[in-house]
Short mmCIF file of C-alpha atoms in Angstrom, two decimals:
data_model
loop_
_atom_site.label_atom_id
_atom_site.label_comp_id
_atom_site.label_asym_id
_atom_site.label_seq_id
_atom_site.Cartn_x
_atom_site.Cartn_y
_atom_site.Cartn_z
CA MET A 145 -26.59 7.72 9.84
CA ALA A 146 -30.11 7.01 8.65
CA GLU A 147 -33.32 8.74 7.72
CA LYS A 148 -36.80 7.33 8.16
CA LEU A 149 -38.45 6.80 4.77
CA SER A 150 -41.66 5.27 6.06
CA ASP A 151 -42.94 3.33 9.03
CA THR A 152 -41.31 0.21 7.64
CA GLY A 153 -38.21 1.43 5.83
CA LEU A 154 -34.85 2.99 6.58
CA LYS A 155 -32.38 4.72 4.31
CA LEU A 156 -28.85 3.93 5.45
CA SER A 157 -26.11 6.32 4.45
CA GLY A 158 -22.86 4.57 3.55
CA ILE A 159 -24.69 1.40 2.42
CA ASP A 160 -26.46 0.53 -0.84
CA LEU A 161 -29.16 -2.15 -0.97
CA LYS A 162 -29.06 -3.80 -4.39
CA MET A 163 -31.47 -6.50 -5.57
CA SER A 164 -29.73 -9.74 -6.59
CA GLY A 165 -32.40 -12.23 -7.63
CA LYS A 166 -34.82 -12.22 -4.71
CA TYR A 167 -32.20 -11.16 -2.18
CA PHE A 168 -30.69 -7.81 -1.27
CA GLU A 169 -26.94 -7.39 -1.53
CA LEU A 170 -25.34 -4.96 0.92
CA GLN A 171 -22.62 -2.75 -0.51
CA GLU A 172 -20.59 -0.21 1.42
CA THR A 173 -20.45 3.16 -0.36
CA ARG A 174 -18.86 5.50 2.17
CA PRO A 175 -15.40 6.80 1.26
CA ARG A 176 -12.51 4.61 2.32
CA SER A 177 -10.47 5.99 5.19
CA LEU A 178 -6.88 5.42 6.24
CA HIS A 179 -8.16 3.06 8.97
CA ARG A 180 -6.19 4.52 11.82
CA GLN A 181 -8.75 3.14 14.24
CA ASN A 182 -7.29 -0.35 13.68
CA SER A 183 -3.62 0.61 13.96
CA SER A 184 -3.61 0.70 17.76
CA ALA A 185 -4.13 -3.09 17.82
CA LEU A 186 -0.80 -3.67 16.02
CA LYS A 187 2.40 -4.34 17.90
CA ALA A 188 5.09 -1.86 16.89
CA ASP A 189 8.86 -1.96 17.36
CA ASP A 190 11.66 0.51 16.70
CA VAL A 191 14.41 -1.56 15.09
CA GLU A 192 18.01 -0.32 15.11
CA THR A 193 19.73 -0.65 11.74
CA GLY A 194 23.08 0.51 10.48
CA HIS A 195 21.32 3.48 8.84
CA GLY A 196 18.91 4.64 11.52
CA ILE A 197 15.84 3.41 13.35
CA CYS A 198 13.01 1.83 11.37
CA HIS A 199 9.55 1.72 12.93
CA VAL A 200 7.86 -1.62 12.17
CA ALA A 201 4.20 -2.47 12.88
CA VAL A 202 3.35 -6.18 13.08
CA GLN A 203 -0.06 -7.47 12.00
CA GLY A 204 -0.85 -11.13 12.66
CA ASP A 205 0.70 -14.28 14.09
CA ARG A 206 4.49 -14.19 13.87
CA SER A 207 4.62 -17.98 13.49
CA LYS A 208 3.07 -17.63 10.02
CA PRO A 209 4.97 -16.86 6.77
CA ALA A 210 6.03 -13.22 6.49
CA ILE A 211 4.80 -10.45 4.20
CA ILE A 212 6.89 -7.27 4.39
CA THR A 213 5.35 -4.03 3.13
CA TYR A 214 7.21 -0.86 2.16
CA HIS A 215 5.47 2.46 1.48
CA ASP A 216 5.73 5.24 -1.09
CA ILE A 217 6.93 8.84 -0.56
CA GLY A 218 4.54 10.93 1.55
CA LEU A 219 2.99 7.79 3.03
CA ASN A 220 3.98 5.27 5.69
CA GLY A 221 3.11 1.72 6.68
CA GLU A 222 -0.12 2.95 8.21
CA THR A 223 -1.49 5.30 5.57
CA CYS A 224 -0.30 3.23 2.62
CA PHE A 225 -1.31 -0.29 3.63
CA HIS A 226 -3.57 -0.53 6.68
CA GLY A 227 -6.71 0.23 4.70
CA PHE A 228 -6.07 -2.61 2.25
CA PHE A 229 -4.81 -5.14 4.79
CA ASN A 230 -7.83 -4.46 7.01
CA TYR A 231 -10.21 -4.86 4.07
CA SER A 232 -12.75 -7.63 4.74
CA GLU A 233 -11.84 -9.68 1.66
CA MET A 234 -8.18 -9.77 2.72
CA GLN A 235 -8.90 -11.42 6.07
CA PRO A 236 -9.13 -15.04 4.81
CA ILE A 237 -5.74 -14.54 3.15
CA LEU A 238 -4.13 -12.85 6.14
CA ARG A 239 -5.00 -15.74 8.42
CA HIS A 240 -2.16 -17.57 6.68
CA PHE A 241 0.45 -14.78 7.03
CA CYS A 242 2.00 -12.24 9.34
CA VAL A 243 2.45 -8.75 7.88
CA TYR A 244 5.35 -6.48 8.86
CA HIS A 245 4.74 -2.86 7.85
CA VAL A 246 8.20 -1.27 7.55
CA ASN A 247 8.62 2.50 7.72
CA ALA A 248 11.65 4.31 6.35
CA PRO A 249 13.53 6.28 9.06
CA GLY A 250 11.46 9.22 10.31
CA GLN A 251 8.40 8.49 8.16
CA HIS A 252 6.04 6.85 10.66
CA HIS A 253 3.11 8.72 12.21
CA GLY A 254 4.29 10.99 15.04
CA ALA A 255 7.99 10.70 14.17
CA LEU A 256 10.26 13.40 15.60
CA PRO A 257 12.36 15.48 13.19
CA LEU A 258 15.55 13.69 12.18
CA ALA A 259 18.74 15.36 13.37
CA GLN A 260 20.35 17.86 11.00
CA ARG A 261 23.61 15.89 11.11
CA TYR A 262 21.86 12.60 10.30
CA HIS A 263 22.88 11.07 6.98
CA PHE A 264 19.69 9.77 5.41
CA PRO A 265 20.21 6.43 3.64
CA THR A 266 20.42 6.07 -0.11
CA MET A 267 17.95 3.73 -1.81
CA ASP A 268 20.47 0.88 -1.65
CA GLU A 269 21.09 1.61 2.03
CA LEU A 270 17.34 1.66 2.72
CA ALA A 271 17.23 -1.81 1.18
CA GLU A 272 20.07 -2.88 3.48
CA THR A 273 18.03 -1.85 6.54
CA LEU A 274 15.75 -4.82 5.87
CA SER A 275 18.47 -7.29 6.92
CA PRO A 276 18.53 -6.26 10.62
CA ILE A 277 14.72 -6.18 10.57
CA LEU A 278 14.63 -9.78 9.34
CA GLN A 279 17.14 -10.70 12.03
CA PHE A 280 15.13 -8.89 14.72
CA TYR A 281 12.00 -10.91 13.90
CA ASN A 282 13.86 -14.12 12.99
CA ILE A 283 12.49 -14.09 9.42
CA SER A 284 14.34 -16.33 6.98
CA ARG A 285 12.30 -15.57 3.83
CA PHE A 286 9.46 -13.21 2.97
CA ILE A 287 7.02 -11.97 0.35
CA GLY A 288 7.59 -8.29 -0.42
CA PHE A 289 4.62 -5.97 -1.02
CA GLY A 290 5.62 -2.46 -2.01
CA MET A 291 4.28 0.68 -3.65
CA GLY A 292 6.29 3.26 -5.56
CA THR A 293 9.43 4.07 -3.58
CA GLY A 294 8.91 1.03 -1.36
CA ALA A 295 8.55 -1.26 -4.37
CA ASN A 296 11.89 -0.01 -5.71
CA ILE A 297 13.53 -0.62 -2.32
CA LEU A 298 12.20 -4.18 -2.16
CA CYS A 299 13.55 -4.84 -5.67
CA ARG A 300 17.00 -3.71 -4.56
CA TYR A 301 16.90 -6.06 -1.59
CA ALA A 302 15.79 -8.96 -3.80
CA LEU A 303 18.76 -8.28 -6.10
CA MET A 304 21.15 -8.18 -3.12
CA TYR A 305 19.75 -11.23 -1.32
CA PRO A 306 17.73 -13.36 -3.75
CA ASN A 307 17.63 -16.29 -1.33
CA LYS A 308 15.70 -14.17 1.19
CA VAL A 309 12.80 -13.17 -1.07
CA ASP A 310 10.09 -15.64 -2.09
CA ALA A 311 8.09 -13.21 -4.19
CA LEU A 312 7.42 -9.54 -4.89
CA VAL A 313 4.17 -7.63 -5.40
CA LEU A 314 5.12 -4.27 -6.91
CA ILE A 315 2.65 -1.42 -7.38
CA ASN A 316 3.70 1.57 -9.53
CA CYS A 317 7.29 0.39 -9.57
CA THR A 318 9.99 1.86 -11.77
CA ALA A 319 13.34 0.29 -12.65
CA THR A 320 14.98 3.45 -13.96
CA ALA A 321 16.69 6.47 -12.47
CA ALA A 322 14.65 9.66 -12.22
CA GLY A 323 14.28 11.61 -15.45
CA TRP A 324 15.00 15.33 -15.63
CA GLY A 325 11.34 16.27 -15.19
CA GLU A 326 10.83 14.16 -12.09
CA TRP A 327 14.18 15.24 -10.67
CA GLY A 328 13.23 18.91 -11.09
CA TYR A 329 9.87 18.54 -9.37
CA GLN A 330 11.41 16.59 -6.51
CA LYS A 331 14.21 19.11 -6.11
CA VAL A 332 11.68 21.92 -5.67
CA ASN A 333 9.62 19.79 -3.27
CA SER A 334 12.68 18.97 -1.19
CA TRP A 335 13.72 22.63 -1.05
CA TYR A 336 10.31 23.73 0.27
CA LEU A 337 10.03 20.84 2.72
CA LYS A 338 13.50 21.34 4.19
CA ALA A 339 12.45 24.90 4.98
CA GLY A 340 9.57 23.42 6.99
CA ASN A 341 6.90 24.38 4.46
CA MET A 342 4.23 22.08 3.08
CA THR A 343 3.24 24.22 0.10
CA ALA A 344 0.32 23.79 -2.29
CA PHE A 345 2.91 22.90 -4.95
CA THR A 346 4.20 19.93 -2.94
CA GLU A 347 0.72 18.90 -1.81
CA ASN A 348 -0.58 18.82 -5.37
CA TYR A 349 2.48 16.92 -6.58
CA LEU A 350 2.07 14.22 -3.93
CA LEU A 351 -1.62 13.81 -4.77
CA TRP A 352 -0.78 13.48 -8.47
CA HIS A 353 2.02 11.03 -7.67
CA TRP A 354 -0.36 8.82 -5.67
CA PHE A 355 -3.50 9.07 -7.81
CA GLY A 356 -2.94 10.59 -11.24
CA ASP A 357 -5.15 13.16 -12.96
CA ALA A 358 -8.17 10.91 -13.59
CA THR A 359 -8.70 9.94 -9.96
CA LEU A 360 -8.07 13.49 -8.75
CA THR A 361 -11.16 14.62 -10.63
CA SER A 362 -13.35 11.51 -10.26
CA ASN A 363 -12.90 10.46 -6.62
CA GLU A 364 -12.98 13.63 -4.54
CA ASP A 365 -13.79 11.89 -1.25
CA LEU A 366 -10.77 9.59 -1.43
CA VAL A 367 -8.48 12.43 -2.50
CA LYS A 368 -9.78 14.58 0.36
CA THR A 369 -8.90 11.86 2.87
CA PHE A 370 -5.31 11.75 1.68
CA ARG A 371 -5.11 15.53 1.35
CA GLU A 372 -5.95 15.79 5.05
CA ASN A 373 -3.24 13.26 5.85
CA ILE A 374 -0.60 15.45 4.18
CA LYS A 375 -1.03 17.99 6.96
CA ALA A 376 0.29 15.44 9.48
CA LEU A 377 3.55 14.79 7.60
CA ASN A 378 6.90 15.90 9.00
CA PRO A 379 8.23 18.15 6.18
CA HIS A 380 11.94 17.79 7.03
CA ASN A 381 11.84 13.99 7.27
CA LEU A 382 9.82 13.69 4.07
CA ALA A 383 12.31 15.90 2.21
CA LEU A 384 15.10 13.44 3.03
CA LEU A 385 13.18 10.45 1.64
CA ILE A 386 12.18 12.39 -1.48
CA GLU A 387 15.82 13.31 -2.08
CA ALA A 388 16.89 9.68 -1.74
CA TYR A 389 14.23 8.55 -4.23
CA ALA A 390 15.08 11.33 -6.70
CA LYS A 391 18.75 10.27 -6.59
CA ARG A 392 18.00 6.57 -7.13
CA THR A 393 20.10 4.62 -9.59
CA ASP A 394 18.79 2.34 -12.31
CA LEU A 395 18.13 -1.18 -11.03
CA GLY A 396 20.33 -2.51 -13.80
CA ILE A 397 18.13 -5.52 -14.49
CA VAL A 398 17.85 -7.07 -17.93
CA ARG A 399 15.69 -9.73 -19.57
CA GLU A 400 17.89 -12.69 -20.44
CA MET A 401 16.12 -15.60 -22.12
CA ASP A 402 19.20 -17.77 -22.71
CA PRO A 403 19.25 -20.28 -19.81
CA THR A 404 23.03 -20.61 -20.08
CA LYS A 405 23.49 -16.88 -19.44
CA LYS A 406 20.90 -16.28 -16.73
CA LEU A 407 23.16 -17.21 -13.82
CA GLY A 408 25.55 -14.35 -14.52
CA THR A 409 22.86 -11.81 -15.36
CA LYS A 410 21.45 -9.20 -12.96
CA MET A 411 17.76 -9.99 -12.79
CA LEU A 412 14.94 -10.54 -10.33
CA ARG A 413 14.87 -14.29 -9.68
CA CYS A 414 11.73 -14.51 -7.56
CA ASN A 415 8.09 -14.64 -8.67
CA THR A 416 7.03 -11.07 -9.37
CA LEU A 417 3.62 -9.44 -9.82
CA LEU A 418 3.86 -5.94 -11.31
CA ILE A 419 0.69 -3.86 -10.97
CA ALA A 420 -0.60 -0.48 -12.15
CA GLY A 421 -3.98 1.13 -12.70
CA VAL A 422 -4.96 2.01 -16.25
CA ASP A 423 -4.89 5.71 -15.29
CA SER A 424 -1.84 5.53 -13.05
CA PRO A 425 0.79 8.21 -13.69
CA HIS A 426 3.35 5.40 -13.43
CA LEU A 427 1.78 3.05 -15.98
CA ASP A 428 4.48 3.59 -18.60
CA ALA A 429 7.20 3.02 -15.99
CA THR A 430 5.71 -0.39 -15.13
CA ILE A 431 5.46 -1.29 -18.82
CA HIS A 432 9.15 -0.49 -19.25
CA MET A 433 10.06 -2.45 -16.14
CA ASN A 434 8.01 -5.43 -17.32
CA SER A 435 10.07 -5.50 -20.51
CA ARG A 436 13.15 -6.08 -18.34
CA LEU A 437 11.70 -8.92 -16.24
CA ASP A 438 11.91 -12.63 -16.93
CA PRO A 439 8.48 -13.54 -18.39
CA THR A 440 8.73 -17.06 -16.94
CA THR A 441 8.65 -15.72 -13.38
CA SER A 442 6.77 -12.43 -13.72
CA ASN A 443 3.28 -11.14 -14.46
CA TRP A 444 2.14 -7.62 -15.33
CA LEU A 445 -1.36 -6.56 -14.35
CA LYS A 446 -3.19 -3.42 -15.50
CA ILE A 447 -6.34 -2.73 -13.50
CA ASP A 448 -9.27 -1.02 -15.22
CA ASN A 449 -11.18 1.93 -13.73
CA CYS A 450 -8.25 2.76 -11.51
CA GLY A 451 -5.59 5.44 -11.08
CA GLY A 452 -2.41 5.19 -9.07
CA MET A 453 -3.81 4.21 -5.67
CA VAL A 454 -4.82 0.63 -6.51
CA LEU A 455 -4.89 -0.29 -2.80
CA GLU A 456 -7.78 2.11 -2.19
CA GLU A 457 -9.46 2.45 -5.58
CA GLN A 458 -9.81 -1.24 -6.49
CA PRO A 459 -9.12 -3.32 -3.36
CA GLU A 460 -11.38 -6.19 -4.51
CA LYS A 461 -9.51 -6.67 -7.79
CA LEU A 462 -6.14 -6.37 -6.06
CA CYS A 463 -7.18 -8.88 -3.40
CA GLU A 464 -8.23 -11.39 -6.05
CA ALA A 465 -5.02 -10.91 -8.02
CA PHE A 466 -2.95 -11.35 -4.85
CA ARG A 467 -4.85 -14.54 -3.97
CA LEU A 468 -4.24 -16.07 -7.40
CA PHE A 469 -0.58 -15.02 -7.28
CA LEU A 470 -0.13 -16.69 -3.89
CA GLN A 471 -1.91 -19.85 -5.02
CA GLY A 472 0.37 -20.04 -8.04
CA MET A 473 3.26 -20.39 -5.60
CA GLY A 474 1.49 -23.00 -3.46
CA TYR A 475 0.16 -20.72 -0.72
CA VAL A 476 -3.48 -20.82 0.48
CA PRO A 477 -4.40 -23.63 -1.98
CA SER A 478 -7.82 -24.24 -0.40
CA LEU A 479 -8.89 -20.61 -0.42
CA SER A 480 -11.51 -19.82 -3.04
CA GLN A 481 -13.17 -16.62 -4.18
CA THR A 482 -16.44 -18.00 -2.75
CA LYS A 483 -14.95 -18.01 0.74
CA ILE A 484 -13.66 -14.47 0.30
CA VAL A 485 -17.07 -13.22 -0.89
CA ALA A 486 -18.70 -14.96 2.07
CA THR A 487 -16.38 -13.06 4.40
CA ARG A 488 -17.27 -9.77 2.73
CA SER A 489 -20.99 -10.55 2.97
CA ALA A 490 -20.66 -11.43 6.64
CA ALA A 491 -18.85 -8.15 7.33
CA SER A 492 -21.53 -6.17 5.46
CA ARG A 493 -24.35 -7.94 7.30
CA SER A 494 -22.65 -7.28 10.63
CA GLU A 495 -22.37 -3.56 9.88
CA PHE A 496 -25.96 -3.46 8.61
CA VAL A 497 -27.33 -5.12 11.78
CA SER A 498 -25.21 -2.84 13.97
CA THR A 499 -26.52 0.26 12.20
CA VAL A 500 -30.17 -0.81 12.43
CA HIS A 501 -29.70 -1.63 16.12
CA HIS A 502 -28.27 1.85 16.67
CA GLU A 503 -31.31 3.39 14.95
CA HIS A 504 -33.80 1.56 17.16
CA GLU A 505 -31.82 2.40 20.31
CA ALA A 506 -31.64 6.07 19.32
CA ARG A 507 -35.37 6.32 18.66
CA ARG A 508 -36.17 4.48 21.90
CA ASP A 509 -34.05 6.94 23.89
CA GLY A 510 -35.43 9.96 22.03
CA GLN A 511 -32.04 10.84 20.50
CA ALA A 512 -31.59 12.67 17.21
CA VAL A 513 -30.39 10.54 14.33
CA TYR A 514 -28.01 11.99 11.71
#
């Protein structure tokens, strides 16, 4: 944890001390994890839908407005979102909301293999499973927060039930059907996975799908964390979700600027924030989707120094963008960036004090310090 530099100084691994004026600023440098240690505190329910059981983890006070998350292929509500939603700068925002992390059937951690005779839902049917979940928790309206596959599913639900969705935050979302290249890769992945094999081919594809080439070479610690998580996936269940995503249909949305024609046009009618990293493998897909959204209700955000996993690579920038997006709709009007930074500083100071206390206790007891 720490090494003694002198009689008066300590070097703390995982923390940088940077001079800001005459004060030191504490910055955490250790690789981000999937934060499973916090998941046990969440209440989880298995919700029966017309297309199977969806495992839902609830984070926060259910009396508050709802945020519903939906994950990408190869991830689940835990591995995709818990790191970001447990991030210190998100806590002032989350005090105003309750987050429902929805898992597609068979995708949650520890899920048993789905029965061979089970018909896995299509993308439209996965969207339909949200209705019984809303009914189960007595949610009338929600803000959707999705990545990749989950973002596409949330879009489909918003098109089906526009009066149920207040807003959408979409990371790496595509509005089109799979092209021949993607379909071919996913077909091979599905074939291997259905045979019960998590091959290097599939592993490397998932890592590229999540991060893109730039992050794979520049952030080895983060990639290693997610590579280890792949080993815990249920191959058969994952194959079924990959097949559903590969067979997705085009969303069919169009940009209609004539107010007299909008009512009869298929389009997202809620406030929408479309996000991608500058090095995301899905950047072009988000650009194309943005061209089909109503510019009066949508915003497209490209985040610098970031690949596909915005939630983990640039959580501070994403948190700030989310705050501004919410405030534009009238949520958390009194919340400022100053308050968020104060929360981050308090969390860093708390960890710093805890680490130093551990060092003194270890030396007092004659223990080795690593």
